[in-house]
CSV table of C-alpha atoms and ligand atoms in Angstrom, one decimal:
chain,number,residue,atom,x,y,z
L,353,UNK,CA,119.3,45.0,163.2
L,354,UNK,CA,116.1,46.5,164.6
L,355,UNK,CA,114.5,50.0,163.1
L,356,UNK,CA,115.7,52.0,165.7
L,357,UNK,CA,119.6,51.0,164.6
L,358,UNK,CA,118.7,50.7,160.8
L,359,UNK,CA,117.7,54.2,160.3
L,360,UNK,CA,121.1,55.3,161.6
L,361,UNK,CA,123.3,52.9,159.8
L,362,UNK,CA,121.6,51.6,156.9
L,363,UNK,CA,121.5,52.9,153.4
L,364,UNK,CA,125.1,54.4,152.7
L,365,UNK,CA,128.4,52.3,153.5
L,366,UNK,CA,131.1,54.1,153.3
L,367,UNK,CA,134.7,52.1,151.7
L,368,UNK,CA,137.8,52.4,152.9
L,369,UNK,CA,138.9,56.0,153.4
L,370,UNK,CA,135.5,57.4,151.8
L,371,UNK,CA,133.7,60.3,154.1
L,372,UNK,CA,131.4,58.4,157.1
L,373,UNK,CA,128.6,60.3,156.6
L,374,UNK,CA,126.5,60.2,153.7
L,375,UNK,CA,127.6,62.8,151.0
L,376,UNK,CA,125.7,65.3,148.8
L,377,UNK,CA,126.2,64.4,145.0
L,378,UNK,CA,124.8,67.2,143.6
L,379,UNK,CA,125.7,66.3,140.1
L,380,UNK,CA,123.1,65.7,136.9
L,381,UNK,CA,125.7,63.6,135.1
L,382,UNK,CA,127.6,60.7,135.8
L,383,UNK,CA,131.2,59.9,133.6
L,384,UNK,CA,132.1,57.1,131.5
L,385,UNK,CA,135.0,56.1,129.8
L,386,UNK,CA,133.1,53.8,127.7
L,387,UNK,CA,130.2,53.9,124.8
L,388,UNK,CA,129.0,50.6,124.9
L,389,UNK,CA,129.2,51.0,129.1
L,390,UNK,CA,126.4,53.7,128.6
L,391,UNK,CA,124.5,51.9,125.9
L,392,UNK,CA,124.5,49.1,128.5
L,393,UNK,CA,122.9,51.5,131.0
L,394,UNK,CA,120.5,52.5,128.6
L,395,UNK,CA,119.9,48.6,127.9
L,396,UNK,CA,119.3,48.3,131.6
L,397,UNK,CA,121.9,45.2,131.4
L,398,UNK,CA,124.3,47.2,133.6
L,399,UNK,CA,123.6,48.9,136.9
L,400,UNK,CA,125.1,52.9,137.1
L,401,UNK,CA,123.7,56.1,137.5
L,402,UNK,CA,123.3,57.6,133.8
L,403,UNK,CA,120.7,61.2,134.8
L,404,UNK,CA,119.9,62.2,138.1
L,405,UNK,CA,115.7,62.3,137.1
L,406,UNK,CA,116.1,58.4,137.1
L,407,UNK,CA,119.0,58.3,140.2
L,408,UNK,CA,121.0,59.7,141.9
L,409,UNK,CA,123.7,58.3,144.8
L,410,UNK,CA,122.3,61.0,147.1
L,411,UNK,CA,118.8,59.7,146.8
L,412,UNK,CA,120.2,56.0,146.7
L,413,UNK,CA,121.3,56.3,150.2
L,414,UNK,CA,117.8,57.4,150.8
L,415,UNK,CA,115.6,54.9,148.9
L,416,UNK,CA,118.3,52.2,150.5
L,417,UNK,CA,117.7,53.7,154.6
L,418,UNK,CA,113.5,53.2,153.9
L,419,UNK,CA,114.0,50.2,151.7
L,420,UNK,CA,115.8,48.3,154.5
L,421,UNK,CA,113.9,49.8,157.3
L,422,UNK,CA,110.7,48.8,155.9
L,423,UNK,CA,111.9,45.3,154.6
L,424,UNK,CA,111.1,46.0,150.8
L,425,UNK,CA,113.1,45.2,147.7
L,426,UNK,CA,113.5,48.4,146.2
L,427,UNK,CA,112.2,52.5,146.5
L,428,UNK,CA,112.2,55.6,144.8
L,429,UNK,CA,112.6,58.5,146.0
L,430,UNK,CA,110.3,61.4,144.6
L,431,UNK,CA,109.5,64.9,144.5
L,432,UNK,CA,106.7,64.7,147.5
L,433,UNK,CA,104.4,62.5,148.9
L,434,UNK,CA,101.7,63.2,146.3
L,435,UNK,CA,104.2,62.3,143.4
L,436,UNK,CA,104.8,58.8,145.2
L,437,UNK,CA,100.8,58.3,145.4
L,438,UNK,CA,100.9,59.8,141.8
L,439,UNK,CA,103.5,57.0,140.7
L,440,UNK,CA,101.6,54.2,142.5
L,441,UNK,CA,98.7,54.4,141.3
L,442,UNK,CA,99.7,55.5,137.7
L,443,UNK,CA,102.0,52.4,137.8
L,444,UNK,CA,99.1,49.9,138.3
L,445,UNK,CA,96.5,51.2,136.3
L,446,UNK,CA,95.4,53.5,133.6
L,447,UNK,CA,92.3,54.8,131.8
L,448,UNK,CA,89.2,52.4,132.5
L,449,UNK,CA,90.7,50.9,135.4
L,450,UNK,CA,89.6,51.3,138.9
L,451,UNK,CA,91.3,52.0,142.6
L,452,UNK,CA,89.3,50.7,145.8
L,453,UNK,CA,90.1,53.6,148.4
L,454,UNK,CA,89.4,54.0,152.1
L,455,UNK,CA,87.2,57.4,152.2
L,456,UNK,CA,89.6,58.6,155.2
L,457,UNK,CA,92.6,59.3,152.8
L,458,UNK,CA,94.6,62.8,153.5
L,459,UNK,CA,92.6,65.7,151.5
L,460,UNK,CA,95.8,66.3,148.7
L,461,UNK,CA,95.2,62.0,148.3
L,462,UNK,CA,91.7,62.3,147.7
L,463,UNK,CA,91.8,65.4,145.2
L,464,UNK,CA,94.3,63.8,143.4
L,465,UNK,CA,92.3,60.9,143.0
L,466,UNK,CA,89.4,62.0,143.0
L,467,UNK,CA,89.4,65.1,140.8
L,468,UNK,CA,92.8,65.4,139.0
L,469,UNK,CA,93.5,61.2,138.3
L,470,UNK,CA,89.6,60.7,137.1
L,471,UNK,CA,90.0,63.4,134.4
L,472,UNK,CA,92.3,61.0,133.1
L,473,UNK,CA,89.9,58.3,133.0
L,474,UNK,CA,90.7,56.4,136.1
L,475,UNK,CA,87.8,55.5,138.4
L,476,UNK,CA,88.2,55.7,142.5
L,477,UNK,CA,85.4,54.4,145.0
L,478,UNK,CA,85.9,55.5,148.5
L,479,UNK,CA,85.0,52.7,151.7
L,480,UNK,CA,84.4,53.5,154.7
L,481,UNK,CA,87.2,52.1,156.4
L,482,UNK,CA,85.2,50.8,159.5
L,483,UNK,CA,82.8,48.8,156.5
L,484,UNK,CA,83.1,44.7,156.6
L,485,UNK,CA,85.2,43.0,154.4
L,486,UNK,CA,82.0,42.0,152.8
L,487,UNK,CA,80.8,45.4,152.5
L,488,UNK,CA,84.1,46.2,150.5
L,489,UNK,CA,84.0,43.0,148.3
L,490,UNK,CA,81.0,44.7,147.0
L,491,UNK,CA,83.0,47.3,145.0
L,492,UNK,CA,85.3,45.2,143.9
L,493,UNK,CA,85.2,45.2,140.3
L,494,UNK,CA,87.1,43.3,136.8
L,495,UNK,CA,89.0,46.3,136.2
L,496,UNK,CA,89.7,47.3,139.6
L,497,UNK,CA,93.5,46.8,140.0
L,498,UNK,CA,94.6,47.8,143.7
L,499,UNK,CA,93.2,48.9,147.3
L,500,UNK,CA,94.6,52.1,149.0
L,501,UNK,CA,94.6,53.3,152.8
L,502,UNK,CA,96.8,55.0,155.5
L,503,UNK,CA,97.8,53.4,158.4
L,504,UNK,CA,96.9,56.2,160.8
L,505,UNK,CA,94.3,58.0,158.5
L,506,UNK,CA,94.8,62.1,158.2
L,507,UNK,CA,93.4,63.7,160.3
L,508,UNK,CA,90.5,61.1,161.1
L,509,UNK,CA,93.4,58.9,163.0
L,510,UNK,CA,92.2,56.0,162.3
L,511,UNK,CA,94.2,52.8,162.6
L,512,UNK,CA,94.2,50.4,159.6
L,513,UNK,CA,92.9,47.1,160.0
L,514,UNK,CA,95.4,45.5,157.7
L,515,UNK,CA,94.3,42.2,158.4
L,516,UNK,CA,90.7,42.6,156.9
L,517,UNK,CA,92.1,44.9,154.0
L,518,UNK,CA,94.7,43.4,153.1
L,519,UNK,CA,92.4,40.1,153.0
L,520,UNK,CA,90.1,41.9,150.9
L,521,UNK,CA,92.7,42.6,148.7
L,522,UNK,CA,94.5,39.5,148.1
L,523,UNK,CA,91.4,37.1,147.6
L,524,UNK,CA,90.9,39.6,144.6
L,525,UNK,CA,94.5,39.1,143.0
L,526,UNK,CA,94.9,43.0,144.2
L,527,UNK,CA,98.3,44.7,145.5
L,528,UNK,CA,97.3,46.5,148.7
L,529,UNK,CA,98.6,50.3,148.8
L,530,UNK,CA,99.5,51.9,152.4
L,531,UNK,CA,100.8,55.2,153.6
L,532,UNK,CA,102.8,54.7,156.4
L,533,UNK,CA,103.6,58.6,156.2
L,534,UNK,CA,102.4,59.3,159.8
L,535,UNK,CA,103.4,56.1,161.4
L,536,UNK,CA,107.0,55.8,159.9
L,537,UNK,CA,108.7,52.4,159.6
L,538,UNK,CA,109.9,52.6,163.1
L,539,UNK,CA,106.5,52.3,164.6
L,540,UNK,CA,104.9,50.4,162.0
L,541,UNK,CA,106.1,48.1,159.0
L,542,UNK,CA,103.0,47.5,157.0
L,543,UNK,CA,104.7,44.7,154.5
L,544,UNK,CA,105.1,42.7,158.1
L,545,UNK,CA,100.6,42.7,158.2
L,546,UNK,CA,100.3,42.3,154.3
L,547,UNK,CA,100.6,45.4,152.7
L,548,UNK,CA,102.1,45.3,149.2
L,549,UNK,CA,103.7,49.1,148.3
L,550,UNK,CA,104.1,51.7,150.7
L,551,UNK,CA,104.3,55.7,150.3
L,552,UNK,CA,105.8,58.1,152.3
L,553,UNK,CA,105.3,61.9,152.3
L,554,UNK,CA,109.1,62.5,153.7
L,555,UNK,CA,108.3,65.7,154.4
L,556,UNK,CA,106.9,64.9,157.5
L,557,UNK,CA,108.7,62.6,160.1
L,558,UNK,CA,111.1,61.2,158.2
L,559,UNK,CA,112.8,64.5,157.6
L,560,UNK,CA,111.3,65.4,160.6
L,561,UNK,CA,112.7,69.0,160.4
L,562,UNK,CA,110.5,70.7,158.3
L,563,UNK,CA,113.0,71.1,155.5
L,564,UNK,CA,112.1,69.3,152.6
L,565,UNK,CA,109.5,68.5,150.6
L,566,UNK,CA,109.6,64.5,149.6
L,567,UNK,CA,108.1,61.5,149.2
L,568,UNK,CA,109.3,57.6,148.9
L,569,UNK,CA,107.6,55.1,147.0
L,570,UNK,CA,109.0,51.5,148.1
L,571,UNK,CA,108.1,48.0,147.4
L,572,UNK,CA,107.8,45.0,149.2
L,573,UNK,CA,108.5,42.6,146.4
L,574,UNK,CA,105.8,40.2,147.4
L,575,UNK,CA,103.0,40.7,145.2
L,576,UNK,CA,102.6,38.3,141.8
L,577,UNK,CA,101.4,40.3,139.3
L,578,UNK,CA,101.5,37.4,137.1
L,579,UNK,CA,98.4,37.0,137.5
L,580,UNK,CA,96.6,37.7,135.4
L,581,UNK,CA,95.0,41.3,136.2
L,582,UNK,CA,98.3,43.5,135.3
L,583,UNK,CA,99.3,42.9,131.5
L,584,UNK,CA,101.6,46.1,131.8
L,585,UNK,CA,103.8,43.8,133.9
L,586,UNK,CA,103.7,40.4,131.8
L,587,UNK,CA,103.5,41.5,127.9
L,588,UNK,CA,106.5,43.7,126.2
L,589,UNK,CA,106.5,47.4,126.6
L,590,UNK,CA,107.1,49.3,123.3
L,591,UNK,CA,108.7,52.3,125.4
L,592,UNK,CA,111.7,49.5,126.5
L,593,UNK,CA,111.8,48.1,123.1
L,594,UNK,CA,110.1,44.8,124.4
L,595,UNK,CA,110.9,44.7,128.1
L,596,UNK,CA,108.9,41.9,130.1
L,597,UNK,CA,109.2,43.5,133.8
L,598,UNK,CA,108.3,40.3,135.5
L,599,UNK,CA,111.1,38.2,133.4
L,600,UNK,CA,113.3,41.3,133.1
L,601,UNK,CA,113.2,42.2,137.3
L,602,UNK,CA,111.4,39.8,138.9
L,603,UNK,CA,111.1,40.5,142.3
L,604,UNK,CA,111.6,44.3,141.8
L,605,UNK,CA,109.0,44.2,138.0
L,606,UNK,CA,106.8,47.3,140.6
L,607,UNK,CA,109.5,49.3,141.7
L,608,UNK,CA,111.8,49.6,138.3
L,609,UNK,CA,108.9,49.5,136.5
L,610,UNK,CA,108.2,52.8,138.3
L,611,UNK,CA,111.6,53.8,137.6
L,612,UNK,CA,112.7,53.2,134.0
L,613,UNK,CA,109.2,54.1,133.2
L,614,UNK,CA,107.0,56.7,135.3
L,615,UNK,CA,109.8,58.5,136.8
L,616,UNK,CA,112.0,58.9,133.5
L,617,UNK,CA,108.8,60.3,132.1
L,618,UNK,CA,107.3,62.5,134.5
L,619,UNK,CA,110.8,63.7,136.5
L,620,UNK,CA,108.7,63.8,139.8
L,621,UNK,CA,112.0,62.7,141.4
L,622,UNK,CA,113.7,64.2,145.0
L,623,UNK,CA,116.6,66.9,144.6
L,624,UNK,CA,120.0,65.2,146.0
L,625,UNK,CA,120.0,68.4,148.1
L,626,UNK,CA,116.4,67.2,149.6
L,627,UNK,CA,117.7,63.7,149.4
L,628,UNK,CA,120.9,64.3,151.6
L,629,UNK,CA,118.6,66.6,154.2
L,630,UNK,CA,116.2,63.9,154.4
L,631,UNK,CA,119.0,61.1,155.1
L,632,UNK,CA,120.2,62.8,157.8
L,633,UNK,CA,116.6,64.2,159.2
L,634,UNK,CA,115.8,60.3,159.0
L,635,UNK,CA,119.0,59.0,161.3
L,636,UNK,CA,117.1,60.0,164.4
L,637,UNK,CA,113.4,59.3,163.6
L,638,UNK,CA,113.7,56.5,166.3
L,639,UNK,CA,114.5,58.7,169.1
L,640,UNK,CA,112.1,61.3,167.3
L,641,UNK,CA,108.9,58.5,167.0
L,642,UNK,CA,109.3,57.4,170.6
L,643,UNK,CA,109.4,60.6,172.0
L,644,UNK,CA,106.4,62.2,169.6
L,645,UNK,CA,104.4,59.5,170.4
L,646,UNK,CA,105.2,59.9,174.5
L,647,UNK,CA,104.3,62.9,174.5
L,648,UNK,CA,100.9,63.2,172.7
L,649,UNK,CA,99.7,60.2,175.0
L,650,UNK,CA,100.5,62.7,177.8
L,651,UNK,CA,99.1,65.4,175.7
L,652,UNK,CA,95.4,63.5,174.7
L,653,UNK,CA,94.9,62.4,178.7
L,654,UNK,CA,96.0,66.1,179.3
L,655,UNK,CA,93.1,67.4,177.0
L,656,UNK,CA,91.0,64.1,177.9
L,657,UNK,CA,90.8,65.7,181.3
L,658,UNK,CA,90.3,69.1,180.7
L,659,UNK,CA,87.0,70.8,181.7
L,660,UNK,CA,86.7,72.9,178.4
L,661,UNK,CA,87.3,70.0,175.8
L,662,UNK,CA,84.6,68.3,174.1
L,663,UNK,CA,86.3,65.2,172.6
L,664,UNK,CA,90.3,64.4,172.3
L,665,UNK,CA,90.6,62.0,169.5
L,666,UNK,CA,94.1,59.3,169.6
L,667,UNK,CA,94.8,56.3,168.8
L,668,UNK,CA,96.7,55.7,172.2
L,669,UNK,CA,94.2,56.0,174.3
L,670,UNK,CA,91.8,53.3,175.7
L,671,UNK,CA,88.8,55.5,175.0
L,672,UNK,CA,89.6,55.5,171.2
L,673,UNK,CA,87.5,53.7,168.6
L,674,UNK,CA,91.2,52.6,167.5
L,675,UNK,CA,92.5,51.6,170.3
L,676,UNK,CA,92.8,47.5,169.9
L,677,UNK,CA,94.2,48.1,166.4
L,678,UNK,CA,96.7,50.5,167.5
L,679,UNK,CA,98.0,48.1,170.2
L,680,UNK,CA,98.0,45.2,167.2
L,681,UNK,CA,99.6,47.6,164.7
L,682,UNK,CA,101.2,50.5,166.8
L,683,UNK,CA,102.7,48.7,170.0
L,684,UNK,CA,105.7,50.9,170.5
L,685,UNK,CA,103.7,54.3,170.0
L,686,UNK,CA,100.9,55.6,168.2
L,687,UNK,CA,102.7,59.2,166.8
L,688,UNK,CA,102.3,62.3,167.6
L,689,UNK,CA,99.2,63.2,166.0
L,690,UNK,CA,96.1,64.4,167.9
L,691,UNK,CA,92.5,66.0,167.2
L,692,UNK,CA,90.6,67.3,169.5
L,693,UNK,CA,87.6,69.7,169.8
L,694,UNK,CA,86.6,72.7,172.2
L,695,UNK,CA,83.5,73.2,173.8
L,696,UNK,CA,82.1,76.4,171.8
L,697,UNK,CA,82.9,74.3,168.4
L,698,UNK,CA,84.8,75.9,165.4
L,699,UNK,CA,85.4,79.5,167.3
L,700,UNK,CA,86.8,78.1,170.3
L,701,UNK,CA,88.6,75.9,169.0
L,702,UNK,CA,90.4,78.7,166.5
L,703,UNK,CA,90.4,81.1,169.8
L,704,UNK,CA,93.3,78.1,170.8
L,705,UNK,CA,94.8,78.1,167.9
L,706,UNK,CA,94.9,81.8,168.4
L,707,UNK,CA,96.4,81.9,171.9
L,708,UNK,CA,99.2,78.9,171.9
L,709,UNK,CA,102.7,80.8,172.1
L,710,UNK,CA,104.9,77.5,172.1
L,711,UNK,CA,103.3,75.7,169.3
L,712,UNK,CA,102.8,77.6,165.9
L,713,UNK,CA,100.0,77.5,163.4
L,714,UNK,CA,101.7,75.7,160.3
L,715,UNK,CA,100.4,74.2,157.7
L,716,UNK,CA,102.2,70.9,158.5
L,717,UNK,CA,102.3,67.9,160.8
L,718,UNK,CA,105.4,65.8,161.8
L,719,UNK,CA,108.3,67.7,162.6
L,720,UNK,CA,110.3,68.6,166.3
L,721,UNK,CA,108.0,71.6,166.7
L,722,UNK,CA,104.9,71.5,168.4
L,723,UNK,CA,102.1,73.0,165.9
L,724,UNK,CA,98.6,73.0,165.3
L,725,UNK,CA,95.5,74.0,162.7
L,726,UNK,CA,91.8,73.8,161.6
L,727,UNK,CA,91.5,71.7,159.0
L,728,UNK,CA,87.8,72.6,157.8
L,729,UNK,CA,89.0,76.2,157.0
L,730,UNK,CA,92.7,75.4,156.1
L,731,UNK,CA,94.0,71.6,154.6
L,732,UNK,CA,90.7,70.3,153.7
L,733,UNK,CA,88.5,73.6,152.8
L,734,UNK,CA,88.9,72.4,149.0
L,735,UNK,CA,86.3,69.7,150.3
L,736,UNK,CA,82.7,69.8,150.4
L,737,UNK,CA,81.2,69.6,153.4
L,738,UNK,CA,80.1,65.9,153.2
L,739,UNK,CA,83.3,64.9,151.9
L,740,UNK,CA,85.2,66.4,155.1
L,741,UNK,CA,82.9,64.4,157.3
L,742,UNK,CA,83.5,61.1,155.3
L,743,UNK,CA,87.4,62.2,155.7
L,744,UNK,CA,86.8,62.8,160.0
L,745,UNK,CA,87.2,66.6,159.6
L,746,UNK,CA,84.6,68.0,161.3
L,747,UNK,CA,83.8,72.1,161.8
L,748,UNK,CA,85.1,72.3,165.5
L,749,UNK,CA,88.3,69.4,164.8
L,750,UNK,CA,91.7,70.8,166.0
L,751,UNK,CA,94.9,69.3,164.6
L,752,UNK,CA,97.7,69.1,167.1
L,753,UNK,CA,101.0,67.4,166.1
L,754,UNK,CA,103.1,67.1,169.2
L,755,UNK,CA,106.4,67.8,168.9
L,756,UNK,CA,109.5,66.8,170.9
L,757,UNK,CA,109.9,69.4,173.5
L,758,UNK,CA,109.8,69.3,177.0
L,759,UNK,CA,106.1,67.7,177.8
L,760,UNK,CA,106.1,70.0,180.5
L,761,UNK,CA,106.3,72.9,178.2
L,762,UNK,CA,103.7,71.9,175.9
L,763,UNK,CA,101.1,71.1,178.7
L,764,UNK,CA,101.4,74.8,179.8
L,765,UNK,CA,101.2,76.3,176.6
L,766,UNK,CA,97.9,74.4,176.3
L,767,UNK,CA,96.7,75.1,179.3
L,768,UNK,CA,96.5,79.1,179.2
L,769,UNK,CA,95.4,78.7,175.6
L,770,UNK,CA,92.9,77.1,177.0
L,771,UNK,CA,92.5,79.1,179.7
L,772,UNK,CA,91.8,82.1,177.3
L,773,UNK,CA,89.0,80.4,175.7
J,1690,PLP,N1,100.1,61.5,152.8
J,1690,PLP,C1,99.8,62.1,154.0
J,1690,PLP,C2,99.2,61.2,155.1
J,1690,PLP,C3,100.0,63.4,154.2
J,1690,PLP,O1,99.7,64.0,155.4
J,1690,PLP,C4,100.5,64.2,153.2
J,1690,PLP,C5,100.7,65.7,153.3
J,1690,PLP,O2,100.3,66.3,154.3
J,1690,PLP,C6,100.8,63.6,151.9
J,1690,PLP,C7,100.6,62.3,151.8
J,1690,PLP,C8,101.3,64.4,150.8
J,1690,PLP,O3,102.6,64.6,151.0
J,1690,PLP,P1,103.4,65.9,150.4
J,1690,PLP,O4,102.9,67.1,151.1
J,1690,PLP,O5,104.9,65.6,150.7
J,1690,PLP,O6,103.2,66.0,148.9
C-alpha cells in the first residue's frame, strides 16, 4: 500500500462484528482473570495492555497508522512533540554524553536541549546544517552518542541533506535523529534516505485540526547498537531486574526500551482522547499534504511576484537555496510552510499580520486554517539574538502556514493585507 492508502486503513483492524472505525478506550485499567497473566505482563513475557501510561489500544491504533506509514518497527505515542524529542534523546544518552545537532532546530528543540537537557549534564553542539560532512566530523566526539535534524527546519525551511548527515552519522557508529514533524510521512519517509528514529509533533499535520497536543516517537529498527557506543542497550538493566534490550527485543531494543523504561517513568504519554482525535485527524493527511503543499507553491510565486515583498523563502521554489534537496527528498510536495519578508522589515511585516482577515495570527503551523506570525517577537523571542539568526529567524521573517482553502481565497486575503502596508 502506498502512504496516501496507509494513513486511512492502517493501524486498527477491526474483527468480525467489532465497530469499523477506530474506537476511544478511555479506560486506565485493563482486566484479567488471571495472576500469573499479569505477572507475565509485568515480566514482559506476555504482550497486553496492563496501565494506560505505558499503552493504551487508543494510542496503539496510533503508534501502528505512523509505524506502518513510516516503515518502522515500533512507536510511542507521547504527550507532545517535545516529550518524543525528550524521550529520544534521554533514551540514548545521559550525563557526560554528547548530541551533534543541526543549529536550525525549532526554538522549543533547541531550549530543551540546550538549556533544560544540559542542566542535566548532557552536552549539545549545534552545525550549521549547510557545513561539510568534514566540517561536522569535527565535533564528533567519544561520548557523542547521536545526530539530530528536521527534515524541513522550523522556520529556516531548510531541506535536510540526509545523504551527508546521515553519512556523517553512521561512519561514527551513531543513530541519526530526524523530525519529520513538518513534512509528515506522506511527503517524506526519512528511514527510506538513512534516518534511524523519527519524531513527530502530532499536533501539527498529523492531527491537522488543531485539536491536540501530541507527539510520536517511532523507530526504524535498523540501527545496531551493539556496537559498542550504547552499553544501556547491551549490559542488564537493574530497573528490569537484568533485562538485555538487544537479546530481550531485538529489532525493537530502541523503541521498548523507551517504553518499559522512559515512558513508565516519566508518564509523558498521549491521552486516548488525544490519541483517537489524532487517528482520525491523520486518515486524511494525504489529501491534506497534497493540497497544503499546492497551495503554498501558488502562494510563494504569489509573494515572489509581489512588488512590496523583499524575499519569499520555500523549499518549492527554483529560487530556493533548497530547492535540489527538496526535489531529492520532497518530490510530491514541499508542505505548506512559507516565510517571507516585507519591504519596511519587522513593522511591515506585523502591519500584514495585522490586516489578513482570512488567515489568523496563531501560535501554530500545520492545520486546515490558513495562519500566520512573527517569530522574533513571538515562538523564538526566548532566543538571543544571534541564536535566532543561527535558527533562520530574522527581525522582518513572517511565518505563513497555508492552509487548505480555496487558493483563490488566500491570494486575496494577502493581497489587500498587502495592499494596506
Ligand atoms: N518540532 C517541530 C518542528 C515543531 O514545530 C514543534 C512545535 O511547534 C515541535 C517539534 C514541538 O511540538 P509540540 O508543540 O507538540 O510539543
Amino acid at each position: 500500500m502506498r502512504t496516501a492508502t496507509k494513513c486511512i486503513q492502517s493501524g486498527y483492524k477491526p474483527k468480525n462484528g467489532e465497530p469499523r472505525v477506530a474506537p476511544l478506550i478511555q479506560s486506565t485499567t485493563y482486566k484479567y482473570d488471571d495472576a500469573d497473566m499479569v505477572a507475565d505482563l509485568f515480566d514482559l513475557k506476555a504482550a497486553g495492555h496492563m496501565y494506560s501510561r505505558i499503552s493504551n489500544p487508543t494510542c496503539g491504533y496510533l503508534e501502528e497508522k505512523i509505524t506502518d506509514m513510516e516503515g518502522g518497527v515500533g512507536a510511542i505515542a507521547t504527550s507532545s512533540g517535545q516529550s518524543a524529542s525528550l524521550l529520544a534523546i534521554l533514551n540514548l544518552a545521559s550525563a557526560g554524553d554528547h548530541i551533534l545537532c543541526m543549529s536550525n532546530l525549532y526554538g522549543g528543540t533547541f531550549n530543551l536541549f540546550d538549556i533544560t537537557l544540559r542542566k542535566l549534564g548532557i552536552e549539545f553542539d549545534f552545525v550549521d546544517p549547510n557545513a561539510t560532512a568534514e566540517e561536522m566530523q569535527k565535533y564528533i566526539k567519544k561520548n557523542t552518542k547521536a545526530m539530530f535534524g528536521e527534515t524541513i527546519g522550523n522556520p529556516s525551511l531548510d531541506v535536510l541533506d540526509f545523504e551527508k548527515v546521515s553519512t556523517v552519522a553512521h561512519k561514527n557508529g551513531l543513530p541519526l535523529i530526524v523530525d519529520n514533524t513538518f513534512a509528515t510521512p506522506h511527503l517524506c519517509r526519512p528511514f527510506e534516505h538513512g534516518a534511524d528514529i523519527i519524531i513527530h509533533s502530532t499536533t501539527k499535520y498529523i492531527d491537522g485540526h488543531a485539536t491536540c497536543v501530541g507527539g510520536l516517537l517511532v523507530d526504524s529498527g535498523k540501527f545496531d547498537y551493539t556496537n559498542g557506543r550504547f552499553p544501556e542497550f547491551t549490559t542488564p538493566d537493574a530497573s528490569y531486574h537484568g533485562l538485555v534490550y538487544t537479546e530481550a527485543f531485538g529489532k525493537q531494543a530502541f523503541i521498548l526500551k523507551a517504553r518499559v523504561t522512559l515512558l513508565r517513568d516519566m508518564g509523558c504519554t498521549m491521552s486516548p482522547f488525544n490519541a483517537y482525535l489524532t487517528n482520525i485527524g491523520a486518515e486524511t493527511m494525504a489529501v491534506r499534504m497534497d493540497r497544503h503543499s499546492e497551495n503554498a507553491l501558488t502562494v510563494a510565486k504569489f509573494l515572489e511576484e509581489h512588488p512590496k515583498v523583499a524575499w519569499v523563502n520555500y523549499p518549492g521554489l527554483k529560487s530556493n537555496a533548497s530547492y535540489e534537496l527538496a526535489q531529492k527528498y520532497l518530490p510530491n510536495g514541499a508542505s505548506g510552510i512559507i516565510t517571507f519578508g516585507v519591504k519596511g522589515g519587522a513593522a511591515a511585516g506585523k502591519a500584514v499580520i495585522n490586516n489578513v482577515k482570512l488567515a489568523t495570527l496563531v501560535v501554530h503551523v500545520g492545520d486546515i486554517r490558513t495562519h500566520l506570525l512573527h517569530p522574533a517577537s513571538m515562538t523564538h523571542r526566548q532566543l538571543s539574538p544571534e541564536d535566532q539568526l543561527k535558527a533562520g529567524v530574522t527581525p522582518d521573517l513572517v511565518r505563513l502556514s497555508v492552509g487548505i482553502e480555496d487558493i483563490n481565497d488566500i491570494i486575496t486575503d494577502l493581497t489587500n493585507a498587502l495592499a494596506k502596508v
